[in-house]
GROMACS .gro file of C-alpha atoms in nm:
model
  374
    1UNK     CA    1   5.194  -3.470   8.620
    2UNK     CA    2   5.198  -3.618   8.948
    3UNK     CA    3   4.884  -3.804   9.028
    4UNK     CA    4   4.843  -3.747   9.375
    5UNK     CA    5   4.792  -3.359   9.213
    6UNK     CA    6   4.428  -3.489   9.076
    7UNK     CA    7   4.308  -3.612   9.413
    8UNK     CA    8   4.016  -3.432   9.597
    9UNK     CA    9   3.741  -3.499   9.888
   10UNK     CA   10   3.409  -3.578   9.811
   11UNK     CA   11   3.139  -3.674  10.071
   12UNK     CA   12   2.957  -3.931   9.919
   13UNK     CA   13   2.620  -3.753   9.953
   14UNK     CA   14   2.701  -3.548   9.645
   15UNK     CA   15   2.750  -3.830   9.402
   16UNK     CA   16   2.417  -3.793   9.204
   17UNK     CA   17   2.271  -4.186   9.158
   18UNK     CA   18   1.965  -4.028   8.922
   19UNK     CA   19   1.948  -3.741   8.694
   20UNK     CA   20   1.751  -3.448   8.776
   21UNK     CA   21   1.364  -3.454   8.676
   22UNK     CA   22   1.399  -3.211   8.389
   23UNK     CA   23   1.671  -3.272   8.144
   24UNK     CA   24   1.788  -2.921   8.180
   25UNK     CA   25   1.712  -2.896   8.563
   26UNK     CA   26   2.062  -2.946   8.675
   27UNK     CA   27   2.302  -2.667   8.834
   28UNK     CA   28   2.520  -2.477   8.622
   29UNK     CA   29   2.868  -2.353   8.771
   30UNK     CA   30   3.081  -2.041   8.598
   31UNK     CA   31   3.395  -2.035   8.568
   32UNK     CA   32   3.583  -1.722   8.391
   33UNK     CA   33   3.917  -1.820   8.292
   34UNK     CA   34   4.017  -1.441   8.331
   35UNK     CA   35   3.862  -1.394   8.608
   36UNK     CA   36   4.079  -1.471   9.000
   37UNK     CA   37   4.060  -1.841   9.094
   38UNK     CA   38   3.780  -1.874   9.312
   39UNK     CA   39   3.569  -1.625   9.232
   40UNK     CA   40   3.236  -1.841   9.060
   41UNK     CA   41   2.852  -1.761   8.984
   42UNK     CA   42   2.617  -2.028   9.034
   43UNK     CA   43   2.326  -2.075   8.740
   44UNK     CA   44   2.093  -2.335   8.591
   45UNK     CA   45   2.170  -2.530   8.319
   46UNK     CA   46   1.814  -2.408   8.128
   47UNK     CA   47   1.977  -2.046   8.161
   48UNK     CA   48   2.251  -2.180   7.936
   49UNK     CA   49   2.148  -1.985   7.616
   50UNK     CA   50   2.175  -1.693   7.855
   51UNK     CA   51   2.552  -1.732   7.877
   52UNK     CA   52   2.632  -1.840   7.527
   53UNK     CA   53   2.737  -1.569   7.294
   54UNK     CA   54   2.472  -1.531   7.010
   55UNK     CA   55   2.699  -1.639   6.739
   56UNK     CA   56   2.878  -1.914   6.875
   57UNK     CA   57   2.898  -2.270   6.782
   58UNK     CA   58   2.799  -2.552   6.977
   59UNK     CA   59   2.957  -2.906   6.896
   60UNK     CA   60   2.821  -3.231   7.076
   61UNK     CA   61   2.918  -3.600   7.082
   62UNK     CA   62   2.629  -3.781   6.894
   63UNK     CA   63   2.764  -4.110   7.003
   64UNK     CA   64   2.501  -4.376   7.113
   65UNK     CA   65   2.520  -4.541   7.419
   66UNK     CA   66   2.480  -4.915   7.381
   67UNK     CA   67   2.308  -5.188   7.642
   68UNK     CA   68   2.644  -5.324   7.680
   69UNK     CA   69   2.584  -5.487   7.990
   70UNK     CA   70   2.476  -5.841   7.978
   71UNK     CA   71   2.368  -6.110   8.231
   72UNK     CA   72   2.346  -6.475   8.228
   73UNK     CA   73   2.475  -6.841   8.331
   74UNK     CA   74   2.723  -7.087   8.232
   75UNK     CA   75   2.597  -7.385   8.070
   76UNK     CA   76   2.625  -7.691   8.241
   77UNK     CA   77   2.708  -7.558   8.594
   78UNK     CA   78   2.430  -7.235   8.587
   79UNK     CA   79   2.647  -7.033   8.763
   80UNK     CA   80   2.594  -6.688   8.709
   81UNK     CA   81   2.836  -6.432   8.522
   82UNK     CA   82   2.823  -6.095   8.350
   83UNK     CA   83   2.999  -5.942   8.039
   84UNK     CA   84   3.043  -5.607   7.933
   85UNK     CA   85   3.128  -5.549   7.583
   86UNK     CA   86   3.385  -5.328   7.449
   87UNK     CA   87   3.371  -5.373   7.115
   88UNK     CA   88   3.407  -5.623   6.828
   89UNK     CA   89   3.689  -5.814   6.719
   90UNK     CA   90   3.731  -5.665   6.421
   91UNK     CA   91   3.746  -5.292   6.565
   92UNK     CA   92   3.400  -5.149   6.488
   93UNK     CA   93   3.237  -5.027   6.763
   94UNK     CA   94   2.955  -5.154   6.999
   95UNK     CA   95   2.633  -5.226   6.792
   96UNK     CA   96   2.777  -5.053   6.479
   97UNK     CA   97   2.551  -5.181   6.196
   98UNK     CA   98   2.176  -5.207   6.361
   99UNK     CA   99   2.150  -5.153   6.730
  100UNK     CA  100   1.859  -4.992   6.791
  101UNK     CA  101   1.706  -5.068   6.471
  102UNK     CA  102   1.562  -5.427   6.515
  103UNK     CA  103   1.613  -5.757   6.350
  104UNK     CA  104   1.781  -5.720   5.974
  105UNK     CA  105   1.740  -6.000   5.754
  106UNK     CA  106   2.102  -5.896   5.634
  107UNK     CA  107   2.267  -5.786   5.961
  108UNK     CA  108   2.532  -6.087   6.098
  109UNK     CA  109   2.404  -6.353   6.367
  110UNK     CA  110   2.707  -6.414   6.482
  111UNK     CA  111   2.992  -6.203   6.606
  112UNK     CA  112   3.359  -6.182   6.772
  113UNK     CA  113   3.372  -5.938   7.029
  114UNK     CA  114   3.605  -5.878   7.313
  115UNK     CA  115   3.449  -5.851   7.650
  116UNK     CA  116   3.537  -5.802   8.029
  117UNK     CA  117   3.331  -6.101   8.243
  118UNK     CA  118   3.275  -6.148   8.620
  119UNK     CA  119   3.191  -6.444   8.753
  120UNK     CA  120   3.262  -6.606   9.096
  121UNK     CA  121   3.486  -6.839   8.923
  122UNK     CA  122   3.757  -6.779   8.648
  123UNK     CA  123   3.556  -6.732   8.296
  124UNK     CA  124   3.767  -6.966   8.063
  125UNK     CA  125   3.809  -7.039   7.745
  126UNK     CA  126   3.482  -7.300   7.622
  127UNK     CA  127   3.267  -7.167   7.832
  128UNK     CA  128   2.920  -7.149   7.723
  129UNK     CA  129   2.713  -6.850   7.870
  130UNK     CA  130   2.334  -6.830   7.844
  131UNK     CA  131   2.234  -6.481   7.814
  132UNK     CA  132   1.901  -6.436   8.009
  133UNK     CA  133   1.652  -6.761   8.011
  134UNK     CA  134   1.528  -6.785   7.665
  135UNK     CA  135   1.833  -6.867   7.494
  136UNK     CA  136   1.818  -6.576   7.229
  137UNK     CA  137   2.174  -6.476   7.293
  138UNK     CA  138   2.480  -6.685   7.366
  139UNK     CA  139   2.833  -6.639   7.402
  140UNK     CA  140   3.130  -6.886   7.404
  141UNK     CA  141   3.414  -6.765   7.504
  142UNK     CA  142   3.664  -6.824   7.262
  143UNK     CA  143   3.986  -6.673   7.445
  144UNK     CA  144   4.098  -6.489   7.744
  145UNK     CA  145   4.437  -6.259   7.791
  146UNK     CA  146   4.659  -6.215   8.058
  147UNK     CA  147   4.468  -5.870   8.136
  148UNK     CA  148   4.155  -6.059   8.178
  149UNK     CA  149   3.967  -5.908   7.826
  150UNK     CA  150   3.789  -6.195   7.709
  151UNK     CA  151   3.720  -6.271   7.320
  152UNK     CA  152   3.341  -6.467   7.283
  153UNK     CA  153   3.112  -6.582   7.008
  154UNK     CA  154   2.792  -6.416   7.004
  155UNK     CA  155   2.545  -6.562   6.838
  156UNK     CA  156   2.150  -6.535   6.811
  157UNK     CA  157   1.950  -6.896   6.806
  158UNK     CA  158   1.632  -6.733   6.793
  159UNK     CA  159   1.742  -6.577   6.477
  160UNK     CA  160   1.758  -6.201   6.540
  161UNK     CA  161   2.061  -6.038   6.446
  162UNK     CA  162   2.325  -5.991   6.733
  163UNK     CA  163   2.271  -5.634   6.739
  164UNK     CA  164   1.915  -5.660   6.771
  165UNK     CA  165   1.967  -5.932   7.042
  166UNK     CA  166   2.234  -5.711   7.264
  167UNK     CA  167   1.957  -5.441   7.240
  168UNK     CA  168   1.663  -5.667   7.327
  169UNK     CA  169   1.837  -5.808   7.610
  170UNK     CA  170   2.148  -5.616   7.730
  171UNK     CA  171   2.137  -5.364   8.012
  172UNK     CA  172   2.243  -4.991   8.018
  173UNK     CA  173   2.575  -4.985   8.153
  174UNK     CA  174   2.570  -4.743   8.443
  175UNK     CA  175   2.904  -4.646   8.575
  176UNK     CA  176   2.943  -4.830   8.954
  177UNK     CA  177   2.949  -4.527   9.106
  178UNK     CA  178   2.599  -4.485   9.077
  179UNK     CA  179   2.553  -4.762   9.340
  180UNK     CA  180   2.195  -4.901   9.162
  181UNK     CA  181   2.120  -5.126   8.876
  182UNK     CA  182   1.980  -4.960   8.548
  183UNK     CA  183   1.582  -4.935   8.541
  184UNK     CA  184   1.361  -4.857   8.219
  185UNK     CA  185   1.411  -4.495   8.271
  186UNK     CA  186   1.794  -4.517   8.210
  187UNK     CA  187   1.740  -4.620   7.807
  188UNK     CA  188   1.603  -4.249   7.770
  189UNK     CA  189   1.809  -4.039   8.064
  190UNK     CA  190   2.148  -4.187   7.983
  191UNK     CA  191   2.170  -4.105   7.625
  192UNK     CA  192   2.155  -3.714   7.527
  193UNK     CA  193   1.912  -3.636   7.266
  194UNK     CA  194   2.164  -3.601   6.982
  195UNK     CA  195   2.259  -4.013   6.996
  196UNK     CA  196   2.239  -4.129   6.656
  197UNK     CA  197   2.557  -4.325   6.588
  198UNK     CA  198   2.577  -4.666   6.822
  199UNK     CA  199   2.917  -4.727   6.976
  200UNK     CA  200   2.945  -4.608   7.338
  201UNK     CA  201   2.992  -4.798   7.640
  202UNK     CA  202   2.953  -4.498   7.850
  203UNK     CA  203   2.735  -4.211   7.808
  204UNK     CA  204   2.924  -3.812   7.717
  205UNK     CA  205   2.779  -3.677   7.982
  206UNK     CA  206   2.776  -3.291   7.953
  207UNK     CA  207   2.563  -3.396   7.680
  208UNK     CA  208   2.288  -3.527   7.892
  209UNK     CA  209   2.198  -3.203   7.988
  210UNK     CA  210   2.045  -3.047   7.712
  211UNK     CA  211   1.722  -3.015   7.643
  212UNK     CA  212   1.503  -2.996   7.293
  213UNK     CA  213   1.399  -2.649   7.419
  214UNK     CA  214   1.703  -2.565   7.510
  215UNK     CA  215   1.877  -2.644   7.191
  216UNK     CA  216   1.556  -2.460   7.056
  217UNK     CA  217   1.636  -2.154   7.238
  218UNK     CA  218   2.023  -2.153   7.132
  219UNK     CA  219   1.933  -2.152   6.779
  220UNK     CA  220   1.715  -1.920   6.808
  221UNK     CA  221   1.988  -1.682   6.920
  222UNK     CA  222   2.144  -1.748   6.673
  223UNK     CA  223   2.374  -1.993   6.792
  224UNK     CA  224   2.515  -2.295   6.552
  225UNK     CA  225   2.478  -2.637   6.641
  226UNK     CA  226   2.726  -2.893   6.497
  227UNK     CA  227   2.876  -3.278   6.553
  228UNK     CA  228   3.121  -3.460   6.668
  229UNK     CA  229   3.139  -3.874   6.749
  230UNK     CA  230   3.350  -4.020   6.969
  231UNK     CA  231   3.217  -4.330   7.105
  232UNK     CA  232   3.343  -4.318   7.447
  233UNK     CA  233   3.508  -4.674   7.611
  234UNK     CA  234   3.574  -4.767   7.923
  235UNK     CA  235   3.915  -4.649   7.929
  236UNK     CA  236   3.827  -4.284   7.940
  237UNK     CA  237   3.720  -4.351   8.321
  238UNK     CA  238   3.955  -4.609   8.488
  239UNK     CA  239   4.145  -4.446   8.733
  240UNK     CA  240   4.447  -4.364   8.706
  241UNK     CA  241   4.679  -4.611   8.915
  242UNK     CA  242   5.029  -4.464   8.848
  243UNK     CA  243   5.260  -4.189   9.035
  244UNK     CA  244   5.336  -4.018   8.671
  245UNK     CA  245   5.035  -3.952   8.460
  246UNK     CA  246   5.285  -3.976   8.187
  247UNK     CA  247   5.257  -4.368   8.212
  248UNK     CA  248   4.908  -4.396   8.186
  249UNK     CA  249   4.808  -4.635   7.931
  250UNK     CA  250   4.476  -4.420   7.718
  251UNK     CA  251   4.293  -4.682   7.556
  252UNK     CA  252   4.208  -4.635   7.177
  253UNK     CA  253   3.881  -4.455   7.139
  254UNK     CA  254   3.720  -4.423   6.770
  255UNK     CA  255   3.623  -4.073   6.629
  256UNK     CA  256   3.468  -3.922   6.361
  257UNK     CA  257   3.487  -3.541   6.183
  258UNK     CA  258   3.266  -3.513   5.940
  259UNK     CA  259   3.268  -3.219   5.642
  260UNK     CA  260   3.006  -3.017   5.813
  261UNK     CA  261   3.148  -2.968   6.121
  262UNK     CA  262   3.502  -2.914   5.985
  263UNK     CA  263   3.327  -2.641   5.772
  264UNK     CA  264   3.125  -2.493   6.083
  265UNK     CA  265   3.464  -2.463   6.296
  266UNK     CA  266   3.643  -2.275   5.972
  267UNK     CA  267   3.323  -2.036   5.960
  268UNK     CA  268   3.310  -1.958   6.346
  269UNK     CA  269   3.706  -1.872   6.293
  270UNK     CA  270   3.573  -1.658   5.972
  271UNK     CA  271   3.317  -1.488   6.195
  272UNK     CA  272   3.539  -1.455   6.503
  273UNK     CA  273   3.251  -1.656   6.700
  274UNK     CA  274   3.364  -1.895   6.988
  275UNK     CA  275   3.374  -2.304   6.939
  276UNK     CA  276   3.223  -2.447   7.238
  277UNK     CA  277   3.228  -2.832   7.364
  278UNK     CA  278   2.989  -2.999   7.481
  279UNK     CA  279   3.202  -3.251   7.715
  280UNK     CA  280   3.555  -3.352   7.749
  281UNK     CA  281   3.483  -3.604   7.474
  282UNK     CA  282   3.410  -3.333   7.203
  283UNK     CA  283   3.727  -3.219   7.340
  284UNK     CA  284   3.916  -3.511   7.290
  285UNK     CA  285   3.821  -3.558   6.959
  286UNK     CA  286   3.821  -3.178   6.823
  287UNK     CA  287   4.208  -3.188   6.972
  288UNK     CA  288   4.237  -3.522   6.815
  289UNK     CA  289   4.182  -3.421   6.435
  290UNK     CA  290   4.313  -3.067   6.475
  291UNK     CA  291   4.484  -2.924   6.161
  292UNK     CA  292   4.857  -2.852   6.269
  293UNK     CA  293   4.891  -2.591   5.912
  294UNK     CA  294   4.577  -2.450   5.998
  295UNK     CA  295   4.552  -2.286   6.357
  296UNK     CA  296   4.222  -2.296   6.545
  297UNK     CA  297   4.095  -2.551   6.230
  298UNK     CA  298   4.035  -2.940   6.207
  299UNK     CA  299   4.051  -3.173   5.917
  300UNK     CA  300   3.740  -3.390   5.850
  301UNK     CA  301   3.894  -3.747   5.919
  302UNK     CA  302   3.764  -4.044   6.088
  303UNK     CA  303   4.029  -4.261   6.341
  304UNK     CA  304   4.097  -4.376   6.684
  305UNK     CA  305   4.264  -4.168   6.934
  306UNK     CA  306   4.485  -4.223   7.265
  307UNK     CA  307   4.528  -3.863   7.334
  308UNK     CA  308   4.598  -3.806   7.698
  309UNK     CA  309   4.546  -3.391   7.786
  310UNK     CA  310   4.698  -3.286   8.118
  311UNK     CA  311   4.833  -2.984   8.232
  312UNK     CA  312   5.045  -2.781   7.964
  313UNK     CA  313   4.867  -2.933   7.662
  314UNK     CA  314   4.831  -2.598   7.440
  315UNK     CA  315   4.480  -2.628   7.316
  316UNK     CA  316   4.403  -2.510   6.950
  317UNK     CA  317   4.017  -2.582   6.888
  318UNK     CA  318   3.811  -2.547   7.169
  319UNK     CA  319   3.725  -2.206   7.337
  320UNK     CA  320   3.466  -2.308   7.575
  321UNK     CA  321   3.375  -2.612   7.761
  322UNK     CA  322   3.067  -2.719   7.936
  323UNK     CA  323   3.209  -3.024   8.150
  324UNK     CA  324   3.032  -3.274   8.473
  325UNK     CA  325   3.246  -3.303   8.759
  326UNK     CA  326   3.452  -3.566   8.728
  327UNK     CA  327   3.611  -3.823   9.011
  328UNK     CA  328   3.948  -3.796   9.134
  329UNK     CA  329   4.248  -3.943   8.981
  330UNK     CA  330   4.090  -3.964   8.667
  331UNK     CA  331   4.208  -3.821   8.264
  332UNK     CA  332   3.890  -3.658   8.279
  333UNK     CA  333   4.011  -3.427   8.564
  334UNK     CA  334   4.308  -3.376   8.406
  335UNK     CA  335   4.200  -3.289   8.119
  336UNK     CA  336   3.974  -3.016   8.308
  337UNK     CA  337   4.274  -2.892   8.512
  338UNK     CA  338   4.478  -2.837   8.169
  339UNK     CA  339   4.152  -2.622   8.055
  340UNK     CA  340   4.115  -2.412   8.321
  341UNK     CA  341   4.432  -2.411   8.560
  342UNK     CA  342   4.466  -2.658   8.867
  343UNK     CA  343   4.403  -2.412   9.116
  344UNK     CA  344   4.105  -2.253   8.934
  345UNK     CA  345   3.937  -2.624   8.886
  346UNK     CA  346   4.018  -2.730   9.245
  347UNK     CA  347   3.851  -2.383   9.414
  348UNK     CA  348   3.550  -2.406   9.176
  349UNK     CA  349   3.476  -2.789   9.308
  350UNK     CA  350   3.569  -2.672   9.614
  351UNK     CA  351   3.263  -2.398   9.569
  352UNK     CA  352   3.033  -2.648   9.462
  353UNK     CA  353   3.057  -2.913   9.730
  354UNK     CA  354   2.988  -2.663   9.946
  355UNK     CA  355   2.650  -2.483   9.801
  356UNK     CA  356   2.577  -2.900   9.755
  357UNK     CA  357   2.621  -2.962   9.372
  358UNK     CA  358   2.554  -3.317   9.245
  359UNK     CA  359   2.825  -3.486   9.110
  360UNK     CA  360   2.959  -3.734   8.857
  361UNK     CA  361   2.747  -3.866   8.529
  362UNK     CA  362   2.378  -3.804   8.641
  363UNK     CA  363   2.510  -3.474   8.837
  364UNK     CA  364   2.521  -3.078   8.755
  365UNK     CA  365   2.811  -2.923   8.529
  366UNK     CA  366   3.014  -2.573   8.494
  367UNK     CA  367   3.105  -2.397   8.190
  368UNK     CA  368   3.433  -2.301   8.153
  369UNK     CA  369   3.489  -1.976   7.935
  370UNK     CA  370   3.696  -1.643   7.889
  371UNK     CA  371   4.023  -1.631   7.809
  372UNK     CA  372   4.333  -1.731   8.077
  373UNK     CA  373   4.452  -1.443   8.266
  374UNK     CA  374   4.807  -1.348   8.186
   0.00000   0.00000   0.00000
């Protein structure tokens, strides 16, 4: 695909820097796959059990978001720098064994991770960085490779556990976009209320949308609930730089399928009930582990995947997708444009600029359902 294809305007008004006030007080777009392009009905996201069938199941990422962001000085010169973590050195994801959880006598007080850093000078290797004043995290930086990832030491002199530290004293890693810092209210509104497994450096943000009432009401219809985790990186939303989408290096993301859900995909098939997504990340990682002798089925595996959907992928889990709006030139689009046709994605953003939709990570979302029109 040629990426000039996923561009679009947006005036910068619309790019939502806060969620709404109610979890599920966001605007809800609806897109009918066998419906015309262009023709749309505008709803509320705490209708959504309205416009879910009563048997369906509902999968969501339960990926934790982690304070990835951290802030501090080099030692010796004080001059300030900033790291955002990716992961550790040894693959596990952000904040794996304890984030969250508080100091463990057992948990490791010293780590390898790999990092991005900005600093107003070159971060190099034997650097020392003091995270915040105390002390209570540092990181020497061990390495640094010709695309700039850095490899540090974290360790905790104070004697918590590294985990325990990043949580105590990293930040919630907003995307830029936003245009803000994070504030105290960010730890609650940029996590959905399914996080349970640490890992993410960026929230699934379809997810963020739903509400304990909400998910109250859906099961009270009748509707299934079941998980997914795919702790989302960074790559997911770097934009994409080159003319052929084709060449766009995905960056590894780790997954996970467990038993249940595998078995609450076979029974939807069983019952002929649609399998909805809950983000382009349940997406990814439904597509990721889906069972090539079994149609419309997934095996329960855990992995990492690079899997890049664009126009023409043939999708063979999902039915339904409840998506954000997503910024230009970006997989995410893509992978939207693949669901529901070019055309039909670019008219229904076209819709909501103009009735004023928010957009991005804190902003409103459409559902994407039906079946394409031959």
């Amino acid at each position: 695909m040629r990426c000039e294809l996923l561009d679009y305007e947006l005036p910068e008004a619309l790019i939502a820097s806060r969620p709404p006030e109610e979890r599920d007080g966001a605007r809800l777009l609806l897109v009918d796959r066998g419906r015309r392009a262009g023709e749309v009905e505008h709803a509320a996201i705490r209708d959504l059990d309205r416009y879910i069938e009563r048997d369906a199941l509902v999968i969501v990422n339960d990926t934790k978001v982690v304070p990835a962001r951290l802030f501090g000085r080099k030692r010796g010169t004080g001059g300030q720098v900033e790291l955002f973590l990716l992961h550790r050195v040894d693959g596990a994801p952000a904040g794996a064994e304890d984030l969250g959880g508080g100091p463990q006598e057992s948990a490791p007080r010293s780590e390898h991770w790999r990092a991005m850093g900005r600093a107003s000078k070159p971060i190099r290797p034997g650097s020392v960085l003091d995270i915040e004043r105390d002390g209570a995290l540092v990181a020497e930086v061990l390495e640094r490779a010709e695309d700039g990832v850095l490899t540090v030491q974290l360790s905790s002199p104070a004697g918590l556990s590294v985990a325990a530290a990043i949580d105590a004293y990293g930040h919630v890693p907003l995307p830029p976009y936003l245009g803000r810092g994070d504030d105290a209210s960010d730890r609650e509104r940029y996590q959905t209320i399914f996080a349970r497994v640490p890992g993410a450096v960026a929230a699934p943000t379809a997810g963020l949308h739903l509400s304990p009432g909400l998910v109250e009401r859906l099961r009270a219809n009748g509707v299934e609930i079941a998980s997914v985790t795919l702790h989302v990186g960074l790559g997911t939303f770097q934009p994409v730089t080159v003319d052929d989408l084709d060449l766009h290096p995905m960056h590894a993301e780790v997954y996970s399928i467990p038993d249940a859900t595998a078995g609450a995909i076979a029974g939807a098939r069983e019952r002929g009930a649609p399998v909805i997504a809950i983000g382009t990340t349940v997406v990814r990682a439904l597509e990721s582990a889906a069972d090539p002798a079994r149609e419309g089925l997934v095996r329960a595996q855990s992995g990492e995947t690079r899997l890049l959907i664009q126009p023409g992928y043939r999708f063979r889990v999902a039915d339904a997708l409840l998506t954000n709006f997503h910024l230009p030139r970006s997989t995410l689009l893509a992978l939207v444009f693949a669901f529901a046709g070019r055309e039909r994605t670019l008219l229904a953003y076209r819709a909501a600029i103009d009735a004023g939709y928010r957009f991005y990570s804190y902003g409103d979302a459409m559902l994407i359902r039906g079946v394409d029109a031959p």
